[in-house]
Structure formats: C-alpha cells, structure tokens
XYZ file of C-alpha atoms in Angstrom:
405
model
C 83.484 -0.453 33.384
C 81.994 -3.512 31.684
C 83.124 -5.640 34.640
C 81.446 -3.278 37.096
C 78.210 -3.521 35.153
C 78.500 -7.295 35.384
C 78.803 -7.027 39.155
C 75.709 -4.818 39.284
C 73.797 -7.368 37.219
C 74.982 -10.177 39.499
C 72.579 -9.166 42.240
C 69.655 -10.108 40.003
C 70.987 -13.640 39.602
C 71.921 -13.838 43.285
C 68.459 -15.160 44.076
C 69.267 -18.358 42.232
C 72.180 -18.934 44.581
C 69.927 -19.100 47.605
C 70.534 -15.876 49.509
C 67.461 -14.080 48.178
C 65.189 -17.082 47.908
C 61.735 -16.742 49.427
C 60.995 -20.459 49.496
C 60.548 -21.843 52.990
C 59.758 -25.272 54.347
C 58.175 -26.801 57.444
C 58.755 -25.373 60.867
C 60.774 -26.957 63.639
C 59.568 -27.151 67.209
C 61.254 -24.683 69.581
C 64.507 -25.876 71.135
C 65.045 -23.524 74.024
C 68.561 -22.513 75.017
C 69.816 -22.734 78.552
C 71.111 -19.208 79.015
C 69.646 -16.632 81.380
C 67.422 -14.114 79.678
C 68.704 -10.542 79.838
C 65.704 -8.954 78.191
C 67.105 -5.424 78.066
C 69.821 -6.539 75.627
C 67.196 -7.528 73.030
C 64.098 -5.345 73.158
C 60.790 -6.196 71.492
C 58.382 -3.867 69.726
C 54.867 -5.030 68.921
C 53.417 -3.884 65.598
C 50.021 -4.401 63.971
C 51.045 -7.494 62.010
C 54.694 -7.869 62.979
C 57.284 -7.917 65.742
C 60.649 -6.155 65.907
C 63.740 -7.417 67.733
C 66.049 -4.550 68.698
C 69.665 -5.275 69.608
C 70.244 -3.016 72.589
C 73.889 -2.773 73.636
C 74.710 0.563 71.983
C 77.750 1.230 74.175
C 79.247 -2.065 72.914
C 78.100 -1.489 69.314
C 75.484 -4.200 69.904
C 78.137 -6.921 70.119
C 76.336 -10.236 70.467
C 76.462 -12.077 73.794
C 75.376 -15.604 74.685
C 72.183 -14.338 76.314
C 71.324 -12.227 73.257
C 71.748 -15.162 70.882
C 69.611 -17.369 73.119
C 66.896 -14.729 73.448
C 66.786 -14.109 69.704
C 66.412 -17.818 69.070
C 63.543 -18.127 71.572
C 61.764 -15.051 70.237
C 62.005 -16.091 66.596
C 60.793 -19.604 67.357
C 57.764 -18.293 69.236
C 56.991 -15.645 66.570
C 57.136 -18.230 63.816
C 54.522 -20.323 65.606
C 52.249 -17.346 66.346
C 49.591 -17.024 63.591
C 48.914 -13.390 64.514
C 52.455 -12.365 63.515
C 52.931 -11.995 59.772
C 56.558 -10.886 59.521
C 59.567 -10.040 61.673
C 62.014 -7.131 61.719
C 65.472 -6.795 63.303
C 67.473 -3.646 63.904
C 70.094 -2.215 66.235
C 69.942 0.595 68.759
C 72.556 3.328 68.286
C 75.190 3.731 65.584
C 75.630 -0.001 64.947
C 73.413 -2.818 63.792
C 75.732 -5.458 65.267
C 79.520 -5.349 65.520
C 79.767 -9.129 65.717
C 80.399 -11.521 68.579
C 81.415 -10.048 71.926
C 84.944 -11.420 71.525
C 86.172 -9.720 74.693
C 83.622 -11.726 76.694
C 84.734 -14.936 74.940
C 88.371 -14.027 75.640
C 87.563 -13.670 79.333
C 85.710 -17.005 79.434
C 88.596 -18.808 77.742
C 91.109 -17.318 80.160
C 88.915 -18.539 83.020
C 88.885 -22.044 81.524
C 85.165 -21.919 80.681
C 85.499 -23.540 77.266
C 82.147 -25.293 77.554
C 80.304 -21.960 77.827
C 82.032 -20.779 74.655
C 80.986 -23.958 72.856
C 77.380 -23.475 73.939
C 77.485 -19.905 72.659
C 78.645 -20.945 69.182
C 76.085 -23.754 69.120
C 73.231 -21.374 69.993
C 74.435 -18.691 67.564
C 74.772 -21.073 64.620
C 71.385 -22.639 65.323
C 69.851 -19.172 65.249
C 71.573 -18.411 61.940
C 70.068 -21.602 60.514
C 66.659 -20.638 61.891
C 67.048 -17.244 60.223
C 68.093 -18.800 56.924
C 65.087 -21.144 56.853
C 62.521 -18.849 58.464
C 58.943 -19.410 57.352
C 57.898 -15.772 57.583
C 59.219 -12.695 55.787
C 62.111 -11.064 57.614
C 63.413 -7.504 57.363
C 66.891 -6.652 58.676
C 67.728 -2.948 58.913
C 71.521 -2.822 58.647
C 71.957 0.827 59.582
C 75.490 1.495 60.825
C 78.303 -0.895 61.711
C 77.654 -4.494 60.621
C 80.600 -6.761 61.310
C 81.256 -10.471 61.688
C 78.208 -12.384 62.902
C 76.158 -9.218 62.429
C 76.004 -10.453 58.850
C 75.227 -14.003 59.895
C 72.149 -13.067 61.931
C 70.699 -10.895 59.164
C 71.884 -11.715 55.632
C 70.253 -15.177 55.381
C 66.842 -13.497 55.827
C 64.484 -12.367 53.068
C 65.017 -8.576 53.034
C 68.168 -6.610 53.946
C 67.846 -2.835 54.040
C 71.080 -0.811 54.061
C 71.674 2.934 54.322
C 74.299 5.589 53.738
C 75.527 4.821 57.273
C 76.085 1.094 56.703
C 79.627 -0.260 57.074
C 80.011 -4.017 56.495
C 83.158 -6.074 57.118
C 84.576 -9.410 58.236
C 87.771 -8.592 60.199
C 88.158 -12.031 61.807
C 91.583 -12.887 60.348
C 92.952 -9.797 62.113
C 91.763 -11.389 65.372
C 93.173 -14.851 64.714
C 89.746 -16.317 63.942
C 87.674 -17.057 60.818
C 84.508 -15.604 59.223
C 81.748 -17.701 60.736
C 78.001 -17.734 61.481
C 77.258 -18.597 57.857
C 79.844 -16.253 56.329
C 81.418 -19.031 54.270
C 77.984 -19.530 52.694
C 77.130 -15.974 51.664
C 80.662 -14.674 51.024
C 81.423 -17.598 48.729
C 78.397 -16.698 46.617
C 79.476 -13.147 45.881
C 80.494 -12.262 42.305
C 83.882 -13.603 41.259
C 86.378 -13.791 44.114
C 85.054 -10.815 46.057
C 84.188 -13.112 48.975
C 87.771 -14.327 49.312
C 88.979 -10.725 49.175
C 86.630 -9.548 51.945
C 87.337 -12.571 54.135
C 91.134 -12.425 53.876
C 91.601 -8.647 54.099
C 88.743 -7.548 56.348
C 88.056 -4.672 53.947
C 84.782 -2.768 54.242
C 81.760 -2.374 51.992
C 79.308 0.484 52.235
C 75.573 0.198 51.684
C 75.755 1.015 47.972
C 78.376 -1.688 47.440
C 76.270 -4.207 49.371
C 73.381 -3.505 47.012
C 75.626 -3.813 43.962
C 77.044 -7.216 44.897
C 73.764 -8.662 46.161
C 74.306 -8.740 49.923
C 71.463 -6.234 50.422
C 68.057 -5.999 48.779
C 67.086 -2.353 49.464
C 68.816 0.988 50.038
C 67.621 4.232 51.573
C 69.078 7.254 53.279
C 69.368 7.062 57.054
C 67.181 10.172 57.267
C 64.273 8.245 55.710
C 64.426 5.194 57.964
C 61.742 6.477 60.310
C 59.291 6.741 57.382
C 60.017 3.183 56.265
C 59.674 1.804 59.788
C 56.383 3.629 60.248
C 55.055 2.213 56.991
C 56.158 -1.314 57.901
C 54.660 -0.960 61.375
C 51.278 -0.073 59.924
C 51.171 -2.957 57.456
C 48.318 -5.399 57.926
C 49.588 -7.625 55.115
C 52.461 -10.103 55.312
C 52.690 -10.623 51.552
C 56.417 -10.406 50.629
C 55.523 -8.337 47.561
C 53.801 -5.739 49.750
C 56.755 -5.628 52.152
C 59.107 -5.317 49.196
C 57.209 -2.352 47.756
C 57.057 -0.702 51.191
C 60.831 -0.944 51.525
C 61.302 0.401 48.021
C 58.918 3.351 48.425
C 61.534 5.587 50.060
C 64.496 3.885 48.428
C 67.087 5.272 46.071
C 68.665 4.020 42.852
C 72.376 4.005 43.611
C 75.621 2.965 41.943
C 79.144 2.528 43.355
C 81.305 5.646 43.089
C 84.642 5.825 41.292
C 86.612 4.907 44.427
C 84.566 1.757 45.135
C 86.398 -1.502 45.620
C 83.995 -2.974 43.058
C 85.769 -0.917 40.407
C 88.780 -3.170 41.049
C 86.892 -6.416 40.544
C 89.148 -7.466 37.664
C 92.260 -7.148 39.818
C 90.534 -8.882 42.730
C 89.573 -11.808 40.518
C 93.062 -11.984 39.054
C 94.791 -12.053 42.449
C 92.326 -13.857 44.711
C 91.442 -16.685 42.341
C 94.658 -18.530 43.198
C 94.629 -21.755 45.191
C 96.891 -20.728 48.079
C 97.428 -17.656 50.242
C 101.064 -17.580 49.135
C 100.031 -17.404 45.478
C 97.527 -14.657 46.253
C 100.226 -12.588 47.966
C 102.673 -13.176 45.092
C 100.039 -12.014 42.624
C 99.331 -8.886 44.672
C 103.050 -8.106 44.847
C 103.333 -8.425 41.076
C 100.372 -6.084 40.659
C 101.844 -3.611 43.143
C 105.109 -3.464 41.193
C 103.346 -2.065 38.138
C 100.562 -0.093 39.850
C 100.215 3.667 39.922
C 98.523 3.773 43.337
C 98.926 2.157 46.755
C 95.868 -0.077 46.741
C 97.792 -3.345 46.312
C 100.278 -2.283 48.967
C 97.445 -1.549 51.395
C 95.877 -4.958 50.744
C 99.228 -6.668 51.258
C 99.747 -4.824 54.532
C 96.343 -5.942 55.823
C 97.024 -9.564 54.945
C 100.507 -9.518 56.470
C 99.051 -8.132 59.712
C 96.589 -11.036 59.937
C 97.184 -14.418 61.537
C 98.918 -16.651 58.950
C 97.014 -19.678 60.192
C 93.713 -17.771 60.046
C 94.385 -16.782 56.452
C 94.911 -20.374 55.334
C 91.948 -21.735 57.293
C 89.709 -18.928 56.033
C 90.632 -19.393 52.371
C 89.843 -23.103 52.517
C 86.585 -22.432 54.382
C 85.338 -19.958 51.768
C 86.332 -22.283 48.926
C 84.495 -25.226 50.480
C 81.466 -23.018 51.098
C 81.007 -22.512 47.355
C 79.753 -26.092 47.031
C 77.883 -26.525 50.305
C 74.424 -25.707 51.643
C 73.883 -23.398 54.607
C 73.686 -26.242 57.134
C 76.906 -27.799 55.815
C 78.687 -24.451 56.050
C 77.513 -23.943 59.639
C 78.573 -27.474 60.629
C 82.056 -26.877 59.200
C 82.334 -23.445 60.817
C 81.347 -25.000 64.144
C 84.249 -27.454 63.888
C 86.630 -24.627 63.017
C 85.417 -22.437 65.885
C 85.787 -25.240 68.415
C 89.291 -25.912 67.141
C 90.209 -22.247 67.666
C 88.903 -22.063 71.236
C 90.500 -25.403 72.135
C 93.957 -23.897 71.449
C 95.092 -27.374 70.378
C 97.084 -26.003 67.436
C 97.353 -22.294 68.157
C 96.146 -19.673 70.618
C 95.909 -17.035 67.877
C 92.280 -16.225 68.712
C 92.928 -15.241 72.317
C 96.167 -13.527 71.287
C 94.452 -11.556 68.530
C 91.660 -10.376 70.835
C 94.225 -9.457 73.502
C 96.335 -7.417 71.103
C 93.543 -5.577 69.327
C 90.686 -5.296 71.819
C 91.992 -5.865 75.351
C 95.547 -4.533 75.747
C 95.318 -2.678 72.409
C 99.053 -2.830 71.738
C 98.242 -3.979 68.157
C 101.234 -6.296 68.206
C 99.876 -9.854 68.217
C 102.416 -12.659 68.475
C 100.991 -15.129 65.984
C 101.817 -18.826 66.076
C 102.883 -19.909 63.564
C 104.484 -16.561 62.812
C 104.631 -16.938 59.015
C 102.750 -18.631 56.200
C 105.738 -20.889 55.539
C 105.455 -22.313 59.058
C 101.769 -23.229 58.681
C 101.704 -26.914 57.771
C 98.976 -28.782 55.911
C 98.332 -30.853 59.026
C 97.701 -27.711 61.057
C 95.078 -26.507 58.612
C 93.554 -29.962 58.277
C 92.958 -30.113 62.042
C 90.377 -27.318 61.791
C 88.321 -29.269 59.257
C 88.490 -32.692 60.895
C 85.173 -34.147 62.157
C 84.843 -33.756 65.918
C 84.554 -37.427 66.805
C 82.630 -39.346 69.458
C 83.608 -37.296 72.500
C 82.665 -33.959 70.929
C 79.205 -33.851 69.302
C 78.853 -32.190 65.919
C 76.465 -29.287 65.396
C 72.992 -30.797 64.985
C 70.569 -28.769 62.866
C 66.909 -29.653 62.120
C 67.481 -30.258 58.409
C 64.683 -32.824 58.203
C 62.174 -30.200 59.369
C 63.741 -27.102 57.807
C 65.099 -27.588 54.311
C 68.503 -25.893 53.851
C 69.538 -23.804 50.887
C 71.962 -25.225 48.352
C-alpha cells in the first residue's frame, strides 16, 4: 500500500521530468510535408479562442495514416503562427482516440517495395511529435477510448491530457515485431520505477485512472461529462493555462486505482523488470510465478513469450537509453530503429507480426530469430547504429524549438 501511495505521489513530481512542463521556446517556420491532403480524415472545428483537430477514421479506430500525420503537422504549424488562436485541442471520432499507426497500410507498402514512402511517413510523424512536445500554445488532448502506440506519441507530450472511464492505453508493438516509437521511449522511461519497461515489453493496458496515478494524464472525468467540458473549453476567451486547467478540472473526479490495478503490483514489477537483460527479467518472473498464489506472473510470461524476441531486446535497450535522453534524442534513435525494421536487413519480424495478427489473423507469427538465445548482440546493435551518409538522420529544429531533457 505504501508503494502504491508513492506511485500516486509520483505524478506530482512528473512535471520535473519534462512531460508536464509548460515552458516553451521559440517557434519554427512551417516545414510542409509532401503528402496529399485527405481533409476528411482530420476534421477541424473552429472555437472562439481555439481550434480542434478531430481524428476521423472511426471504422479503423482512427489509425494514423501518412496523410493524417502530414495534415496534423500543417494544421498545428499554422495554428501556432495564428495570433487569434489561443490554444489547441485534439480528440478522436468514435470509440477510439487513436489506435496507433495504420500498420496494415505500412505492411502493404513494404510488400509493394515502397520503402521510401514508409520512411517519409515515420519522418513526418516524428517531426509532428516533436512539434507537439515543444508547442508554444496550450494543448488539450482528449484521450477518450482506445489509445495505442503512436496515439500516445501525438498526445502525451502536450500540456494537458484528459482521460475518461473509457480510456484504454497500451503499447503492443513487441507483439507486432516492432518497438514503441513516436516518443514512447521518452515518456515510458520516465514513469515511476520500471513501469515503463513493463508496459513496453508486455503490451499490458492501463485505464484512465491508472494513467492519472502514474502521471501520463493530467485530468480525469467520466465519459458522460465530456460534452460539458468541451462546451466550456469551446466558450473560453482566455488562453491562460491556469484557466484551461481549472476548466478541465471543473467536471473532473478524484480517483484512485482499484484493488485489481497493475499499479498494486509495482513492487513486483520493479523487482522483475529492473534487470539488465530480457533473459534476466524472464528468469525473475519465473521465480516469482513459482511462489505466487495467482496467475499474474504466468500471464506476463505468456505475453512476453508470444512477442518477437528481437523486438523485446531492442525495446528494452531503447527504453533504458530514453531515461537519459531528451525528446529529440529519443525521436532520432527511434527513427533509426524504425528504418532498420522496415529495411528487413536483420529480420522481417515487423511485416511477419502484422501479417499474423492483423492481416491473415492466424496469430502464429514465425519470428526470426525464433528465441532470445538466438538474438546476438550484433543484431541488436544494428538497430542503434547511426544511419550513415547515404541515409539521412532525422533532422529536428532543435535550435528553434528547445527540447525537453
């Protein structure tokens, strides 16, 4: 119980780690993407002193496409420069905020040999995440419903994150033969203890209450009250963060994780996921499972053993490096890792994972390497190697937009 209270208190100190900081620096000039603009996939609502971007692919759980990422980046750049707009809001249409990258579309592009288009997508997405994380104006993300993968990346770096009783947050990338990206190694690594490693390696879910408790969200309200909050925000004529904060809190609730919350197991998570290697983490979980009175450890082990062995090792190193890096450094590293995955130079686990879980849905991916023992240090190192002269690194406007530490 004392450990749970410590987790609840951690959200108050989370601001010092950068995720809740309100300090912003100079603006960058717009750098327009080259994708076609499918406006119906990202709708815009004009408010008295604000603008709202609405992710509008409800049938696909608002999975992010290249055109959506490019449109968001253009909109946010123009809104930042517009003196009549005081703050910006983002939400999703339907039962999801954003279920992450449209991996099925990427899978199709890779099978067609269109690797360059995939690279441009990741470049645009990561540049938008950096824009979001250094935005000059207050930002409100309404994470109502499913929020997976890059759905966190396009929202969590912003100033305010409102969650509800419908919110479901997760990073299931290792199950797809990929890695948590779009800034995930920045914000997951700054969670209390080793909760970030746990979420990244297992793909386990957090609800809205748990996101508040560990600091990923700033405000909580019931889904039934969202319309009242949106109406109040829409009528605001003031862009003062304190006024926006009080407006979000007006219909909020004071909530605590229930007895079944994963946060109640924070001691076990820290004990098992603090180890240096995936093998040691699994050994620790197996030792815990041997003396446990429930199946939690066994469930965690099953999830990890279903994941790509190579993804697990790459992901663990990525989260660990993220603990000591700023947002721009995390995005640059994630860009290298993502390009290594889509190049298939070491493994085709990404395309195989998407095929098995989202395309053919046989849920029987054939990972390569097939076991942790077969994953060599050189394989893992390849994903972190600088790209070199023939492949430009991700270039972010750090001289104009100061990154978080």
